[in-house]
Coordinates of C-alpha atoms in Angstrom, one line a residue:
X1 CA 75.1 109.5 86.9
X2 CA 78.1 107.0 86.5
X3 CA 79.3 106.3 83.1
X4 CA 81.5 103.5 82.4
X5 CA 83.5 103.2 78.7
X6 CA 85.4 100.0 78.0
X7 CA 85.6 97.0 75.9
X8 CA 84.5 93.3 76.3
X9 CA 87.3 90.7 76.1
X10 CA 87.0 88.6 72.7
X11 CA 87.0 85.5 74.7
X12 CA 84.5 86.8 77.6
X13 CA 82.7 84.9 79.9
X14 CA 81.3 87.4 81.9
X15 CA 82.2 90.7 83.9
X16 CA 80.6 92.8 86.8
X17 CA 79.9 96.0 87.9
X18 CA 79.2 96.5 91.4
X19 CA 77.8 99.3 93.5
X20 CA 79.1 98.3 97.0
X21 CA 79.0 99.4 100.8
X22 CA 82.7 99.1 101.4
X23 CA 85.5 96.7 99.7
X24 CA 86.0 94.0 102.2
X25 CA 86.4 90.5 100.6
X26 CA 85.9 88.4 103.8
X27 CA 83.2 89.0 104.8
X28 CA 81.9 90.1 101.5
X29 CA 80.8 93.7 101.3
X30 CA 77.2 94.2 100.7
X31 CA 76.5 94.9 97.1
X32 CA 73.5 97.3 96.6
X33 CA 73.4 96.6 92.9
X34 CA 75.0 93.7 91.1
X35 CA 75.3 94.3 86.9
X36 CA 76.7 91.2 85.7
X37 CA 76.9 90.5 81.8
X38 CA 77.1 86.7 80.9
X39 CA 78.2 85.7 77.5
X40 CA 77.1 82.5 75.6
X41 CA 77.6 81.5 72.0
X42 CA 74.0 82.6 71.1
X43 CA 73.3 85.8 73.5
X44 CA 74.2 88.2 76.1
X45 CA 72.3 87.9 79.5
X46 CA 72.5 90.5 82.0
X47 CA 71.9 89.4 85.5
X48 CA 71.2 91.9 88.3
X49 CA 71.0 91.2 91.9
X50 CA 71.5 92.5 95.4
X51 CA 74.0 91.1 98.2
X52 CA 73.3 91.7 101.8
X53 CA 75.1 89.8 104.6
X54 CA 76.5 87.5 102.1
X55 CA 73.3 86.3 100.8
X56 CA 72.1 87.0 97.1
X57 CA 68.3 88.0 96.7
X58 CA 66.5 86.9 93.7
X59 CA 68.0 87.6 90.4
X60 CA 66.5 89.9 87.5
X61 CA 67.3 88.6 84.0
X62 CA 67.7 90.9 80.8
X63 CA 68.8 90.2 77.3
X64 CA 71.3 92.7 76.0
X65 CA 72.2 92.2 72.4
X66 CA 74.2 95.5 72.4
X67 CA 77.0 94.0 74.4
X68 CA 79.1 91.7 72.4
X69 CA 82.4 90.0 72.8
X70 CA 85.2 92.1 71.6
X71 CA 83.4 95.1 71.3
X72 CA 83.5 98.6 73.1
X73 CA 80.6 99.8 75.1
X74 CA 79.3 102.8 77.1
X75 CA 77.1 102.3 80.0
X76 CA 75.4 104.6 82.0
X77 CA 74.0 104.1 85.1
X78 CA 71.2 106.9 86.5
X79 CA 70.7 106.6 90.2
X80 CA 67.3 107.7 91.3
X81 CA 65.7 107.6 94.7
X82 CA 63.8 104.4 94.1
X83 CA 65.5 102.7 91.4
X84 CA 68.8 102.6 88.9
X85 CA 68.2 103.0 85.2
X86 CA 70.8 101.7 83.0
X87 CA 71.2 102.8 79.2
X88 CA 73.9 101.5 76.8
X89 CA 75.1 103.2 73.8
X90 CA 72.4 105.7 74.7
X91 CA 69.6 103.3 74.6
X92 CA 67.6 102.2 77.8
X93 CA 68.1 98.7 78.9
X94 CA 66.7 98.3 82.4
X95 CA 65.2 99.4 85.7
X96 CA 66.2 98.1 89.0
X97 CA 64.6 98.9 92.0
X98 CA 66.7 100.0 95.1
X99 CA 66.9 97.1 97.6
X100 CA 69.5 98.6 100.0
X101 CA 69.7 102.2 101.1
X102 CA 72.3 103.9 98.3
X103 CA 73.3 106.5 100.8
X104 CA 75.6 103.7 102.3
X105 CA 77.2 103.0 98.7
X106 CA 80.8 104.3 98.6
X107 CA 82.9 102.0 96.3
X108 CA 82.4 101.1 92.5
X109 CA 83.7 97.5 91.9
X110 CA 84.6 96.1 88.3
X111 CA 85.9 92.9 87.5
X112 CA 86.0 90.0 85.0
X113 CA 86.5 90.0 81.3
X114 CA 86.6 93.5 80.5
X115 CA 89.0 96.3 80.1
X116 CA 87.9 99.9 81.3
X117 CA 89.0 102.6 79.4
X118 CA 87.1 105.4 81.6
X119 CA 84.8 106.0 84.5
X120 CA 82.9 109.4 84.7
X121 CA 80.8 110.5 88.0
X122 CA 78.5 113.1 86.3
X123 CA 75.9 115.7 87.4
X124 CA 72.6 116.4 85.9
X125 CA 72.1 120.0 85.0
X126 CA 69.8 121.6 87.9
X127 CA 69.0 124.5 85.9
X128 CA 67.5 122.5 82.8
X129 CA 63.7 122.9 82.1
X130 CA 63.8 119.7 79.9
X131 CA 62.9 116.4 81.6
X132 CA 64.2 113.4 79.3
X133 CA 64.6 109.9 80.5
X134 CA 68.5 110.5 80.8
X135 CA 69.7 114.0 81.5
X136 CA 71.7 115.1 78.8
X137 CA 75.5 115.6 80.0
X138 CA 78.7 115.5 78.3
X139 CA 81.5 113.2 80.1
X140 CA 85.3 114.3 79.7
X141 CA 86.7 112.9 76.7
X142 CA 89.6 110.3 77.2
X143 CA 92.9 111.9 77.0
X144 CA 91.7 115.6 77.6
X145 CA 94.7 117.7 78.4
X146 CA 94.4 119.9 81.3
X147 CA 94.5 123.8 81.0
X148 CA 96.7 125.5 83.2
X149 CA 95.8 128.4 85.7
X150 CA 95.5 131.3 85.9
X151 CA 93.0 131.0 82.7
X152 CA 91.5 133.9 81.2
X153 CA 88.7 134.0 78.4
X154 CA 87.7 137.1 76.6
X155 CA 83.7 137.5 76.0
X156 CA 83.8 140.4 73.4
X157 CA 79.9 140.1 73.1
X158 CA 79.0 139.9 76.8
X159 CA 76.8 137.3 77.9
X160 CA 72.8 137.0 77.7
X161 CA 69.6 136.1 79.9
X162 CA 69.9 132.4 80.2
X163 CA 73.7 131.9 79.4
X164 CA 75.4 128.8 81.2
X165 CA 79.1 129.0 82.1
X166 CA 80.6 125.3 83.1
X167 CA 83.9 124.6 84.4
X168 CA 85.0 121.0 85.3
X169 CA 88.4 120.5 86.9
X170 CA 90.7 118.6 89.4
X171 CA 91.8 120.4 92.5
X172 CA 95.5 119.8 93.3
X173 CA 97.1 117.6 95.9
X174 CA 97.6 120.3 98.3
X175 CA 95.0 123.0 97.3
X176 CA 94.7 126.1 98.7
X177 CA 91.7 127.9 97.1
X178 CA 89.7 127.8 93.6
X179 CA 88.8 131.4 92.2
X180 CA 86.3 132.0 89.5
X181 CA 85.7 135.8 88.4
X182 CA 83.3 137.4 85.7
X183 CA 84.5 141.0 85.1
X184 CA 82.9 143.8 83.5
X185 CA 85.9 146.2 83.1
X186 CA 86.8 147.5 86.6
X187 CA 83.3 146.1 88.0
X188 CA 83.4 142.4 89.1
X189 CA 79.9 141.3 89.5
X190 CA 80.7 137.7 90.4
X191 CA 83.6 136.3 92.5
X192 CA 83.5 132.8 93.9
X193 CA 86.2 131.5 96.2
X194 CA 86.5 128.1 97.4
X195 CA 89.0 127.9 100.3
X196 CA 90.5 124.7 101.4
X197 CA 92.1 126.1 104.3
X198 CA 89.0 127.5 106.0
X199 CA 86.6 124.9 104.2
X200 CA 84.4 127.7 103.0
X201 CA 82.8 129.0 99.9
X202 CA 82.2 132.7 99.5
X203 CA 80.4 134.9 97.1
X204 CA 81.7 138.7 96.5
X205 CA 81.3 141.4 94.2
X206 CA 83.5 144.6 93.4
X207 CA 82.0 148.0 92.6
X208 CA 84.2 150.9 92.4
X209 CA 87.3 150.5 94.6
X210 CA 85.5 148.8 97.3
X211 CA 84.9 145.0 97.8
X212 CA 81.4 144.1 99.2
X213 CA 81.3 142.1 102.5
X214 CA 81.8 138.4 101.6
X215 CA 78.6 136.2 101.6
X216 CA 79.4 132.5 103.0
X217 CA 77.4 130.0 100.9
X218 CA 75.8 127.6 103.4
X219 CA 76.3 123.7 102.4
X220 CA 76.1 120.7 104.6
X221 CA 79.8 120.1 104.1
X222 CA 82.7 121.3 101.9
X223 CA 81.8 120.5 98.2
X224 CA 85.6 120.3 97.2
X225 CA 88.2 117.6 98.0
X226 CA 91.9 117.4 97.1
X227 CA 92.6 115.5 93.9
X228 CA 89.0 115.1 93.3
X229 CA 87.1 116.2 90.3
X230 CA 84.2 119.1 90.4
X231 CA 81.8 120.8 88.2
X232 CA 80.9 124.4 88.6
X233 CA 77.8 125.8 86.6
X234 CA 76.8 129.7 86.7
X235 CA 73.5 130.2 85.2
X236 CA 73.1 134.0 84.2
X237 CA 69.9 136.1 84.6
X238 CA 69.1 139.6 84.2
X239 CA 68.5 139.5 88.1
X240 CA 71.5 137.7 89.0
X241 CA 73.7 134.3 89.0
X242 CA 72.4 131.1 90.1
X243 CA 75.3 128.8 91.0
X244 CA 75.4 124.8 91.3
X245 CA 78.4 122.8 92.3
X246 CA 78.5 119.1 91.4
X247 CA 74.8 119.1 90.6
X248 CA 73.4 120.8 93.9
X249 CA 71.9 123.9 93.4
X250 CA 73.1 126.6 95.7
X251 CA 72.3 130.5 96.2
X252 CA 71.3 132.9 93.7
X253 CA 73.5 136.1 93.7
X254 CA 72.2 139.5 92.8
X255 CA 74.9 142.3 92.7
X256 CA 73.7 145.9 92.0
X257 CA 73.8 147.4 88.7
X258 CA 74.1 144.1 87.0
X259 CA 74.4 144.4 83.2
X260 CA 75.1 141.0 81.5
X261 CA 76.0 142.5 78.2
X262 CA 79.0 144.3 79.8
X263 CA 80.7 141.3 81.2
X264 CA 84.0 140.9 79.1
X265 CA 85.9 138.5 80.7
X266 CA 86.1 135.1 82.9
X267 CA 89.1 134.2 85.0
X268 CA 89.9 131.0 86.7
X269 CA 92.7 130.7 89.3
X270 CA 93.9 128.7 92.1
X271 CA 95.1 125.1 92.9
X272 CA 93.1 123.2 90.1
X273 CA 93.6 121.8 86.7
X274 CA 90.7 122.8 84.4
X275 CA 89.7 120.1 81.9
X276 CA 86.7 121.6 80.4
X277 CA 85.6 125.2 80.3
X278 CA 82.5 126.1 78.5
X279 CA 80.9 129.8 78.3

């Protein structure tokens, strides 16, 4: 999901938001999805199209009274396998069928009579049972202040079955590692280590004086990047912990003698600025 927050110019004629294959101007890059609001004295018309090999395909037209000159807006683009859904201010606006492979899209382009206040790339919650038209998610608020690490939060009542822990942050320019711990006194049932040097993702637990053998989490590629935002979700169950990174569900980890109620602290450390910490 891509969320764009901004304001239309008071004298706007048009602006566009494009999902592009590269950023070439000559020849012009292919545009998988062209979202183009056009303003007249009486109405706002959104034109959607696809550009391939410098040729536009047929246009789709949609009236959009929610977009007005001089007014702020919040647009959400939900990327699906066969189409892109667009909502404005939480209300569904249009569906657009995918005409080019979205796996080739690597650039977001915005131009025209608009000021952009924020862009968020959002992950759906893979552990949610609810199926709404637009998955519920909370973007980082504009102007959020980063929390310094090491960061620790006590959990005096422990955690319960079905508890979700969400960490959103930004890796540093020259990152070493990111570490998240769930602690239960001297017992550490959950340790996640993302090593930028080795490009590995490891789970481990501590019982007594000894660490268990680290378990490498297999992914097609390393899920963290320098100076990139990330989202980590830990879904706690009586049988173990489910992990998702950037919306991608990974393994389930089941340390021995797990007692969720005894978990009394969560710690975050490493080469990271934390912007959202919900547990």
